[in-house]
Coordinates of C-alpha atoms in Angstrom, one line a residue:
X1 CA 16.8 14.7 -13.7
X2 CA 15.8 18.0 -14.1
X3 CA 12.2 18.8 -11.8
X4 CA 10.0 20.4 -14.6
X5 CA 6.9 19.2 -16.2
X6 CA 7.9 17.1 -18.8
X7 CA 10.2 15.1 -16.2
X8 CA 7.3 14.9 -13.9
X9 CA 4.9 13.8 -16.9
X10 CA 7.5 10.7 -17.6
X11 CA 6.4 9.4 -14.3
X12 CA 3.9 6.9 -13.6
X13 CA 2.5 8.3 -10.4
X14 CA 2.1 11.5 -12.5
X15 CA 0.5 10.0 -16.0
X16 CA -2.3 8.0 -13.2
X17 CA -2.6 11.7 -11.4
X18 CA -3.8 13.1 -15.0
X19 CA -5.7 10.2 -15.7
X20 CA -7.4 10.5 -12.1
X21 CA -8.0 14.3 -12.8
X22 CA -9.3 13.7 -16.4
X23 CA -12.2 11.4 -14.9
X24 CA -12.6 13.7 -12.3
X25 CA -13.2 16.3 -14.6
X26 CA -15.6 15.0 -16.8
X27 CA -17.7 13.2 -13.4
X28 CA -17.6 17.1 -12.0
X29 CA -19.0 17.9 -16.0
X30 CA -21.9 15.5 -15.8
X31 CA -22.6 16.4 -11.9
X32 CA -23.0 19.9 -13.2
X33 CA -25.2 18.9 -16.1
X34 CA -26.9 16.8 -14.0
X35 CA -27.9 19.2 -11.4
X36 CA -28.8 21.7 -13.3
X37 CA -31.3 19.6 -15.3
X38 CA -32.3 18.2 -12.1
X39 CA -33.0 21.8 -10.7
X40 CA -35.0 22.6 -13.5
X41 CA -37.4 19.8 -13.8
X42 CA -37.9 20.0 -10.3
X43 CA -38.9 23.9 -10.3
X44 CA -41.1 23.5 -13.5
X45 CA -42.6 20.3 -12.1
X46 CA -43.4 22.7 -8.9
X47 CA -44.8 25.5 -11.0
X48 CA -47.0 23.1 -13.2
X49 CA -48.6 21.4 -9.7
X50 CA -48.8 25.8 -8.5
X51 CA -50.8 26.5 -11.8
X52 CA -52.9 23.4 -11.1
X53 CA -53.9 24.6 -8.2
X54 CA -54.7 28.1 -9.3
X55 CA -56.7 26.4 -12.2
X56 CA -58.9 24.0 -9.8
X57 CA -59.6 27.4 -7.6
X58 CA -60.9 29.2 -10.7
X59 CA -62.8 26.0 -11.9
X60 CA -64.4 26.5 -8.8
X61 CA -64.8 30.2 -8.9
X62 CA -66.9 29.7 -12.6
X63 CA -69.1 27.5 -10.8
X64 CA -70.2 28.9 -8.7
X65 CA -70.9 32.2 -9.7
X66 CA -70.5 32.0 -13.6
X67 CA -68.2 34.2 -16.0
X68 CA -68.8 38.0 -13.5
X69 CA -67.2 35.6 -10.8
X70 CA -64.3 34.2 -12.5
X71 CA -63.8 37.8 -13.9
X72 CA -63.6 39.3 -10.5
X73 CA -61.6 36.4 -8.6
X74 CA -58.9 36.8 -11.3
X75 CA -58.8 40.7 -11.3
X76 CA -58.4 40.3 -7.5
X77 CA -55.6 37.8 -7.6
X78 CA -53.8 39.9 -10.4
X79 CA -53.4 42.7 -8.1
X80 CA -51.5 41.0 -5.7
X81 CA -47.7 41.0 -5.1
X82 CA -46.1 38.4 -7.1
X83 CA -49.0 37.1 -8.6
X84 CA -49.4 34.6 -11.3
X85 CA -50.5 35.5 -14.8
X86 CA -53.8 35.7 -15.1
X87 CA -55.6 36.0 -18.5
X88 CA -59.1 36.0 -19.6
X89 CA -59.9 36.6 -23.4
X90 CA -62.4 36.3 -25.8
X91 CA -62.8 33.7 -28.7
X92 CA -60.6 36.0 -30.9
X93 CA -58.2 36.2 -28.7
X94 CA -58.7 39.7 -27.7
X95 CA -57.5 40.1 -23.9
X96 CA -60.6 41.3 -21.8
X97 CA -59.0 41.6 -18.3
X98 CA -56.0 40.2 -15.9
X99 CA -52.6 41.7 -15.9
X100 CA -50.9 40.2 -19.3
X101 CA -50.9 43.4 -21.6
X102 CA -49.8 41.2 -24.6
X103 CA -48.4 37.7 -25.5
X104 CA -46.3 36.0 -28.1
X105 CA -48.6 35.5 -30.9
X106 CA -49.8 32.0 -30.9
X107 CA -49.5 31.0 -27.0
X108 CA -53.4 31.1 -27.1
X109 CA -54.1 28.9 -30.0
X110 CA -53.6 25.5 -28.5
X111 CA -55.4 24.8 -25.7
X112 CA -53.4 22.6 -22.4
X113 CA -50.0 23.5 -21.6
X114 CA -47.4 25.7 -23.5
X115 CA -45.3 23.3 -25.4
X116 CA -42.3 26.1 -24.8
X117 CA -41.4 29.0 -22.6
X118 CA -42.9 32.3 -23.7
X119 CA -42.6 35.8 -23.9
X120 CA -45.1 38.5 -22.5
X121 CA -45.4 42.2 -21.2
X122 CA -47.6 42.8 -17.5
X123 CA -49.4 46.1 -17.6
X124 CA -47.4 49.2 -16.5
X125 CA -44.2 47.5 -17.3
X126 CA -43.6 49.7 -20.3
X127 CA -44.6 53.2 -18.4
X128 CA -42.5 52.1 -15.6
X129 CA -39.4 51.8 -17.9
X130 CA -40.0 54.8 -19.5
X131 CA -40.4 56.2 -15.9
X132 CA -36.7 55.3 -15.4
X133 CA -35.2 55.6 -18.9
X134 CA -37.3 58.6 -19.9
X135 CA -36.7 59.3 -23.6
X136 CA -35.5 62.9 -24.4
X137 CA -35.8 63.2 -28.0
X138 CA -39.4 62.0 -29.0
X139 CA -37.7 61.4 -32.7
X140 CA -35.5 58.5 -31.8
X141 CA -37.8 55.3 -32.3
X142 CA -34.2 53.0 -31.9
X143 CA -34.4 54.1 -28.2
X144 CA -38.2 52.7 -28.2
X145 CA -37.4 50.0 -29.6
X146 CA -34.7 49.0 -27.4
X147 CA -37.2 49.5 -24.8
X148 CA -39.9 47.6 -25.9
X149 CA -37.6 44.6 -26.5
X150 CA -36.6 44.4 -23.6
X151 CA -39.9 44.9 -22.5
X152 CA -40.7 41.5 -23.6
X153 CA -37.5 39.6 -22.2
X154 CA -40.0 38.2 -19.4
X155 CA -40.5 34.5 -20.3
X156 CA -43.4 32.2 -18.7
X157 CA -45.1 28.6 -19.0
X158 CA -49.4 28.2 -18.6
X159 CA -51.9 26.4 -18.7
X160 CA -54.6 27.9 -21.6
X161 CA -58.2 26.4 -21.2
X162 CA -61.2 27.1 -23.2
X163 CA -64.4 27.7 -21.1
X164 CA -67.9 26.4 -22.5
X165 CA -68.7 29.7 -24.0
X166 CA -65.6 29.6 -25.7
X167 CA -63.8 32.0 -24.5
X168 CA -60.5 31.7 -23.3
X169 CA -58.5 31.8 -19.9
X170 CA -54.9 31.6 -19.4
X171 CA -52.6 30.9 -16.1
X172 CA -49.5 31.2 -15.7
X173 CA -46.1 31.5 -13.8
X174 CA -43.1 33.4 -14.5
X175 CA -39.5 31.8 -15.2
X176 CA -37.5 34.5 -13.7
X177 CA -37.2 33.3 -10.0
X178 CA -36.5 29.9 -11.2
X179 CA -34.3 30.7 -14.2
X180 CA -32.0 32.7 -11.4
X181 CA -32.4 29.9 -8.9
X182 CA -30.8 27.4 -12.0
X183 CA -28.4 30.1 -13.0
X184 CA -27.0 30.3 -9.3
X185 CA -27.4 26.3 -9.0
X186 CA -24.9 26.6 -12.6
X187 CA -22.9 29.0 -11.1
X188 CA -21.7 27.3 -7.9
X189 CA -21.7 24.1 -9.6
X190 CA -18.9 25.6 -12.0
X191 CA -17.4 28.0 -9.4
X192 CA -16.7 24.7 -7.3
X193 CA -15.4 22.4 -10.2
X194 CA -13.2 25.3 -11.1
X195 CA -11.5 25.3 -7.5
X196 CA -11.6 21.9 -7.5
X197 CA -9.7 21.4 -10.9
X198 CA -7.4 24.2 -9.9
X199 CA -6.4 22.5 -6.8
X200 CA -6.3 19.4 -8.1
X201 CA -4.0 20.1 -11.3
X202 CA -1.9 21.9 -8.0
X203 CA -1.7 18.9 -6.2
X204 CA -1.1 16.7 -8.9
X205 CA 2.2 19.4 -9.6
X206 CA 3.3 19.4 -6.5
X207 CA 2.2 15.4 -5.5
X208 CA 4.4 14.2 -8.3
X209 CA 7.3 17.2 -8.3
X210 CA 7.6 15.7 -4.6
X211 CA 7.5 12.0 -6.0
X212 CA 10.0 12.3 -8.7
X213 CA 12.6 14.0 -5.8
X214 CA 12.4 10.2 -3.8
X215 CA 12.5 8.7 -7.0
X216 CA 15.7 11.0 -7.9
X217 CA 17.3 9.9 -4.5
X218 CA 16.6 6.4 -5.2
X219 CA 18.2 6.7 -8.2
X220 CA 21.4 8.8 -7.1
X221 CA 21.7 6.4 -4.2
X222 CA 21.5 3.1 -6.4
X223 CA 24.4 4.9 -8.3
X224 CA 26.9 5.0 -5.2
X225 CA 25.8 1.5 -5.0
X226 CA 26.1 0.2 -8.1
X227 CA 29.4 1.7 -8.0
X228 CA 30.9 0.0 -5.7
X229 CA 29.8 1.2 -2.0
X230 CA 27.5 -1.8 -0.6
X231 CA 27.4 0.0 2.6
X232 CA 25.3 2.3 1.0
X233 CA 21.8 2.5 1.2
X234 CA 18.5 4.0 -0.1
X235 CA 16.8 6.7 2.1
X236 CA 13.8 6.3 4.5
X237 CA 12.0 9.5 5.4
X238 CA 10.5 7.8 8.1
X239 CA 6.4 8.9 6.2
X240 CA 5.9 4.9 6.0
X241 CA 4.6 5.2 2.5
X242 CA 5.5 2.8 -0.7
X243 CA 8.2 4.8 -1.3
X244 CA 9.7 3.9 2.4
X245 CA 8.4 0.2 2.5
X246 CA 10.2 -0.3 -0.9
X247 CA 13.7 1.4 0.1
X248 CA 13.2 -0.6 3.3
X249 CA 12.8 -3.8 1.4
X250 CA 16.0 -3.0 -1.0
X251 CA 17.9 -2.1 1.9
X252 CA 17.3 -5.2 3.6
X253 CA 18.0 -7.2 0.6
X254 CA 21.2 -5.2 0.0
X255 CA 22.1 -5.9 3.7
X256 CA 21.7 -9.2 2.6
X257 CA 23.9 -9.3 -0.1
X258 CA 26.5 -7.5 1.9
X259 CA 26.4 -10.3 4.4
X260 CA 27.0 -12.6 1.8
X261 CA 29.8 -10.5 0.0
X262 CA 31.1 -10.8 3.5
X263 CA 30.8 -14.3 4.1
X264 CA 32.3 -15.2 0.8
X265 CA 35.5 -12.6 1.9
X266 CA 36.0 -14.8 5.0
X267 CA 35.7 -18.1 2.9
X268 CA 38.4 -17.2 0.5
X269 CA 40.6 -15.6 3.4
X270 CA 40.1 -18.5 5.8
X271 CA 40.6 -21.2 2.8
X272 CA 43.8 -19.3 1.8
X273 CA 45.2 -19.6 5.4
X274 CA 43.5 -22.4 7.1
X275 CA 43.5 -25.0 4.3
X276 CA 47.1 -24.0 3.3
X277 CA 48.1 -26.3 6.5
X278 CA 47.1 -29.7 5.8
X279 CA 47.4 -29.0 2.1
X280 CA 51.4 -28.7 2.4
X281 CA 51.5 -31.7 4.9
X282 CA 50.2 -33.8 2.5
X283 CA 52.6 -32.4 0.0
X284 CA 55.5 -32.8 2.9
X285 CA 54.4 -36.3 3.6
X286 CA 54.3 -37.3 -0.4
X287 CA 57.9 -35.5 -1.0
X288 CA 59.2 -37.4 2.2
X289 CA 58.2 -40.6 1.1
X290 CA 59.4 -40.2 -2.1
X291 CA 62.5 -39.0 -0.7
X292 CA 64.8 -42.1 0.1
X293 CA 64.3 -46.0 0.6
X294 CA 61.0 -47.1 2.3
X295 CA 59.6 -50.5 2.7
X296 CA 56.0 -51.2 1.4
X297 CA 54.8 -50.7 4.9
X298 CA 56.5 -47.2 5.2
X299 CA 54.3 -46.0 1.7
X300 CA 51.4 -48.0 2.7
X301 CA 51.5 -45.8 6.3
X302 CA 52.2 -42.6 4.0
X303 CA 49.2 -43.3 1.8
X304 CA 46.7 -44.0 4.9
X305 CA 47.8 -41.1 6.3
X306 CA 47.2 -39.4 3.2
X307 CA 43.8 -40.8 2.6
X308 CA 43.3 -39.3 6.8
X309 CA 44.0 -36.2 5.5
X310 CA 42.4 -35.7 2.3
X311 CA 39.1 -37.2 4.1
X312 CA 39.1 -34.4 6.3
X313 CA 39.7 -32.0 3.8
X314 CA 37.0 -33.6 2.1
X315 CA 34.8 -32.8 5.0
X316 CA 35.7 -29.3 5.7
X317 CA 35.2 -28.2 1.9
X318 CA 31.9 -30.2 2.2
X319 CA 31.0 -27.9 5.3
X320 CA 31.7 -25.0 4.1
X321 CA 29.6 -25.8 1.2
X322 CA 26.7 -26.3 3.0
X323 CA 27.6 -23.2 5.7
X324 CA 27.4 -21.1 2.0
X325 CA 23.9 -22.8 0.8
X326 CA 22.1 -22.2 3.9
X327 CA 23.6 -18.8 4.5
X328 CA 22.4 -18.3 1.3
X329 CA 18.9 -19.2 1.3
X330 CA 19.0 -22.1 -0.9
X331 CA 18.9 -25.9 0.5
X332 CA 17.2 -28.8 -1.3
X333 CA 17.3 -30.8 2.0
X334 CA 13.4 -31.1 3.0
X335 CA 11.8 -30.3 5.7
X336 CA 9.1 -32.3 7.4
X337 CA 7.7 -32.9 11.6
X338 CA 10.8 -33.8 13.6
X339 CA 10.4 -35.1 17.1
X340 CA 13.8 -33.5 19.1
X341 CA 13.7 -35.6 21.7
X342 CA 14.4 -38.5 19.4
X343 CA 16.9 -36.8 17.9
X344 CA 18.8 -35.5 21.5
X345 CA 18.4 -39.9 22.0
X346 CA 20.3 -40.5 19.0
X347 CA 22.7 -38.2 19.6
X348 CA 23.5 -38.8 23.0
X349 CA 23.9 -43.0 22.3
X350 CA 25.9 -42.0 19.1
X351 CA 28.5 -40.2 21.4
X352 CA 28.1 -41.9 25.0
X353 CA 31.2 -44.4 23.7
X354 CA 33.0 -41.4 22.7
X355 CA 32.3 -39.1 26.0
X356 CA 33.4 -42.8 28.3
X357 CA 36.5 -42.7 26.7
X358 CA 37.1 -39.3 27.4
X359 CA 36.3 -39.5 30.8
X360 CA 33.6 -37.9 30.3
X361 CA 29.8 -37.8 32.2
X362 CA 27.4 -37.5 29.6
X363 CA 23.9 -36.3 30.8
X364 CA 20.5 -35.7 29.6
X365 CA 17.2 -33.7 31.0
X366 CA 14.2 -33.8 28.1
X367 CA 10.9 -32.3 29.7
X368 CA 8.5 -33.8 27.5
X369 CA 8.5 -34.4 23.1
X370 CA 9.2 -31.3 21.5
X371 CA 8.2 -31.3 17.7
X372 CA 9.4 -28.7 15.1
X373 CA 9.4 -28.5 11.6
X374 CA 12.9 -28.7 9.4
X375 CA 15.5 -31.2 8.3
X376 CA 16.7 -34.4 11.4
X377 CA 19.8 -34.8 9.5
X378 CA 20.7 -30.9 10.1
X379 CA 19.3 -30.9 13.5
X380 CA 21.6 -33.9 14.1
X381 CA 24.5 -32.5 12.5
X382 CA 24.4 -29.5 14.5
X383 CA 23.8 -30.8 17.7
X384 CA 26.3 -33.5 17.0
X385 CA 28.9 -30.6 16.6
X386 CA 28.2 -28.8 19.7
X387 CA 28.5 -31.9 21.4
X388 CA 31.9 -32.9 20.4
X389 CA 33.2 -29.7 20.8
X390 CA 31.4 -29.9 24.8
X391 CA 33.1 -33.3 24.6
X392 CA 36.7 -32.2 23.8
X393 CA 36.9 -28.9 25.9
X394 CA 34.8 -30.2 28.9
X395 CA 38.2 -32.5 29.5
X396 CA 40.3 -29.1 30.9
X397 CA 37.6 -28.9 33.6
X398 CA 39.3 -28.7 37.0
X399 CA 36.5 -31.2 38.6
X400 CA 34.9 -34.0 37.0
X401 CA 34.5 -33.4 33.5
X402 CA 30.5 -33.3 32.8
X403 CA 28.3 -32.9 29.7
X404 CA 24.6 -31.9 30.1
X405 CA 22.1 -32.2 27.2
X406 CA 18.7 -29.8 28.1
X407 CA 15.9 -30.3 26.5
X408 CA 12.5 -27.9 27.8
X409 CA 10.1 -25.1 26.4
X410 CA 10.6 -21.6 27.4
X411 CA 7.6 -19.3 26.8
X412 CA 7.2 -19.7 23.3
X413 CA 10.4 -21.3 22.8
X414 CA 11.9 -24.8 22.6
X415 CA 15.2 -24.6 23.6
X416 CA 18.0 -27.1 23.2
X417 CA 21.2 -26.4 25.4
X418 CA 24.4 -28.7 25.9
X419 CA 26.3 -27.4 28.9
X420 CA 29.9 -28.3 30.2
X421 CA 32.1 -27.5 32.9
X422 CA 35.2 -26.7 30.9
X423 CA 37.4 -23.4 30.7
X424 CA 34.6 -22.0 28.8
X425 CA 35.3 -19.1 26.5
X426 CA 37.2 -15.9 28.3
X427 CA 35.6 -12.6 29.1
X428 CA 37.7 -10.8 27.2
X429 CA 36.5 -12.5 23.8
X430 CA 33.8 -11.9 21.8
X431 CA 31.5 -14.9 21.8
X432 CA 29.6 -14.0 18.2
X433 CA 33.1 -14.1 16.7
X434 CA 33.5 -18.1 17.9
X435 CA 30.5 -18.8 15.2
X436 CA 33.2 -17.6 12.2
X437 CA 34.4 -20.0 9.9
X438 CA 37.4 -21.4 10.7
X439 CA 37.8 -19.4 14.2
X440 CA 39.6 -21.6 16.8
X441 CA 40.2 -20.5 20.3
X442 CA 43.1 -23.3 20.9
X443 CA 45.8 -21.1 19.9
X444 CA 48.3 -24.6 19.7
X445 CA 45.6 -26.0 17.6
X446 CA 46.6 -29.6 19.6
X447 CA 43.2 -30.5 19.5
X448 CA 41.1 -31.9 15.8
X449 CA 39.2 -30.1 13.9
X450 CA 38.5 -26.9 11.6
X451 CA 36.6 -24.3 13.5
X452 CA 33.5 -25.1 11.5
X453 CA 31.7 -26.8 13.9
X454 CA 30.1 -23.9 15.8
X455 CA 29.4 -21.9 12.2
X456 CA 27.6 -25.3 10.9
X457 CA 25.6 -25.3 13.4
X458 CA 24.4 -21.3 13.5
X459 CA 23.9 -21.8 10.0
X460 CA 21.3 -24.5 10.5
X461 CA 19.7 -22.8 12.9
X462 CA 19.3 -19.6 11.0
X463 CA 17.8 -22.4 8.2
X464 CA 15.3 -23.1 10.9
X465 CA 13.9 -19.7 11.7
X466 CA 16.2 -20.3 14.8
X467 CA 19.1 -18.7 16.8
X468 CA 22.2 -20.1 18.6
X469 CA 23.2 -18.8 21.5
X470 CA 26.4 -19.1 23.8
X471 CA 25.7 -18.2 27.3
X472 CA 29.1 -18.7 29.8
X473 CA 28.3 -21.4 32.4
X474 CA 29.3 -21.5 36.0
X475 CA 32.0 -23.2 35.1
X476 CA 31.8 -23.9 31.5
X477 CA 30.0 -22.6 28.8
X478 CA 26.0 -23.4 27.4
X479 CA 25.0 -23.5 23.5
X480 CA 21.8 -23.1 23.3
X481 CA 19.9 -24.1 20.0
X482 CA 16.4 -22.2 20.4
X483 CA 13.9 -23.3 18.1
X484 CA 10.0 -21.9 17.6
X485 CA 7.8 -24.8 17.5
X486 CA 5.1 -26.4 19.4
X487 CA 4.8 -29.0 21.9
X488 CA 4.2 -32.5 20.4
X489 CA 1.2 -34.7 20.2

């Protein structure tokens, strides 16, 4: 996939980065608006309270000394630096002193506050401008009347009042300082939303250019896999972001499935060798009895023996089905509280008759009840395995031939361990690979069974949230069935 903006655009992460910058945008719009607005009712609502106060100390001015003292307070605050506009006029509006030299017509008609910002001209302004810009051809009025317009670009607010004989008085405050003030306020406001959306729109580019790279190596990756390499997997950068959680997710799934793949492999392999066996002496045994003269008793032999043999057929294919649905996952046996040192009693009575006959010591150590939760029938079958596997090896022990059925809690543990004094498995093999389907160490093969004890049995465990574990003894060997759970009640 080609990295350019219509590729990025087609991504999700990118169509939520414009969506994020569009509301961003317009929030930064109305911030702006609303600042500005702000800014400007706060300075006129601070020039209206300043004129207020200029207003009261000329109320009290006129009181106290009539219309000569109001005349000379406002002549003496009009000469100051900065000063406020100051306007005293006559009933037909003809200015009589402070230092507005003309007005907007109609500011002095309505008496209170100016409804809008006005226009108006201090004294000297114009000889001061023609002080800078003096005019060299006396004949060119356009250049005087540039001048004078822009002579009148100073805009104010006031208060006008009408004293009791009737003339009129005027104060105001000019816009200019605050005007800038809002302009700069605008300014900065804009200047900043503009670096903002710059760098954002940047971030967004690069943010989802970046993105749609992992997604592209997801996607080549999936490819590989999809055709036909499961050892492949998706890449982890090692950030710990979505993108790294997810591939590590996948990866564990496909890890997963490879297991499985794997597991299925050995099935087919190990029924295509291992159950070829009893399969052709059945079909020896049938073609010899068919072969020939036999009494009833000889085919009634022949048929039991069959019967022997298909029932343990029966059984392996029925363990091997279960080995698959647990490895899998899947069971619809149910799980509920089961008490282990009931089922280590069952176990042990179940095979004491078996172990006797064997010449074999069976022994058990339970250190208190031991509850967990999962399936007694499972729990059963596996422990049942392990010890009749203990049971049939322990016999080549050199001394007396003992079985030893441990059940205690280890740290956070309970752990279940059958122990015997037998050969044990040989240093030289690999005790994981004794847990295969169908892996027998009896090379002669003299002794029953399938090899599916051991795998049963790890498969149930791993159904548990478990582990099985085979430790070599001193003599012997130890499978130990560790289980997390909680001490009984």
């Amino acid at each position: 996939m080609a990295l350019s903006v219509p590729a990025i655009m087609r991504t999700t992460a990118a169509r939520l980065s414009a969506l994020y910058l569009l509301l961003f945008a317009l929030c930064a719009v109305l911030l702006v608006l609303y600042m500005t607005s702000l800014s400007a009712r706060m300075l006129t609502a601070q020039t209206q309270e300043t004129i207020n106060d200029e207003v009261l100390g000329l109320a009290r001015a006129y009181q106290r000394g009539g219309l000569p003292l109001l005349v000379r307070v406002v002549e003496q605050r009009s000469r100051q630096p900065g000063a406020n506009l100051y306007l005293i006029a006559d009933a037909n509006g003809q200015i009589l002193t402070g230092n507005v030299q003309s007005l907007e017509p109609g500011v002095i008609e309505a008496e209170g506050w100016t409804t809008e910002p006005f226009s108006y001209r201090r004294f000297g302004e114009g000889e001061l401008e023609r002080q800078r810009n003096p005019v060299s051809d006396p004949n060119e009025p356009a250049q005087s009347e540039v001048q004078a317009e822009g002579e009148k670009g100073h805009n104010a607010i006031a208060l006008v009042l009408r004293l009791p004989n009737q003339m009129i008085m005027l104060v105001g405050r000019d816009l200019g300082e605050p005007e800038r003030f809002r302009a700069v306020i605008r300014r900065a406001l804009m200047l900043a939303l503009g670096m903002m959306g710059v760098g954002g729109l940047l971030i967004w580019f690069f943010v989802g250019r970046a993105a749609l790279k992992r997604i592209d190596s997801v996607s080549e990756a999936s490819r590989r896999i999809m055709g036909g390499d499961l050892s492949g997997r998706l890449p982890v950068t090692g950030a710990g972001d979505e993108f790294d959680r997810l591939s590590e997710n996948l990866n564990s799934m496909l890890a997963r499935i490879a297991t499985l793949n794997e597991g299925l492999k050995q099935v087919s392999d190990n029924i295509a060798h291992d159950l070829k066996t009893p399969l052709t002496r059945l079909r020896n045994r049938a073609e010899a009895t068919l072969s020939g003269k036999h009494n009833t008793s000889d085919y009634r032999q022949a048929l039991e023996g069959t019967i022997a043999e298909s029932d343990q057929l029966i059984k392996t294919f029925n363990a091997i089905l279960m080995i698959s649905r647990l490895e899998a996952g899947y069971s619809s046996e149910s799980t509920a509280r089961v008490d282990l040192a009931a089922a280590v009693h069952d176990v042990v009575e179940l095979y004491e008759p078996v172990a006797e006959e064997a010449g074999v010591t069976l022994e058990t150590s339970v250190q208190g009840s031991f509850v967990v939760n999962g399936n007694r029938e499972l729990i059963g079958q596996a422990l049942s395995n392990i010890v009749d596997n203990a049971i049939k090896y322990s016999t080549d022990s050199t001394s007396r031939p003992t079985v030893r059925v441990t059940l205690e809690r280890v740290d956070s543990e309970i752990r279940l361990a059958v122990s015997d004094n037998g050969q044990g498995i040989p240093d030289d093999v690999d005790r994981a690979r004794v847990t295969e389907r169908f892996v027998r160490l009896e090379k002669s093969r003299s002794q029953p069974g399938s090899g599916l004890g051991l795998s049963l049995a790890k498969a149930i465990m791993t159904f548990h949230n478990g582990r099985l574990e085979l430790l070599p003894g001193n003599p012997g060997l130890s499978v130990v069935m560790s289980f997390p759970g909680r001490e009984g009640r």
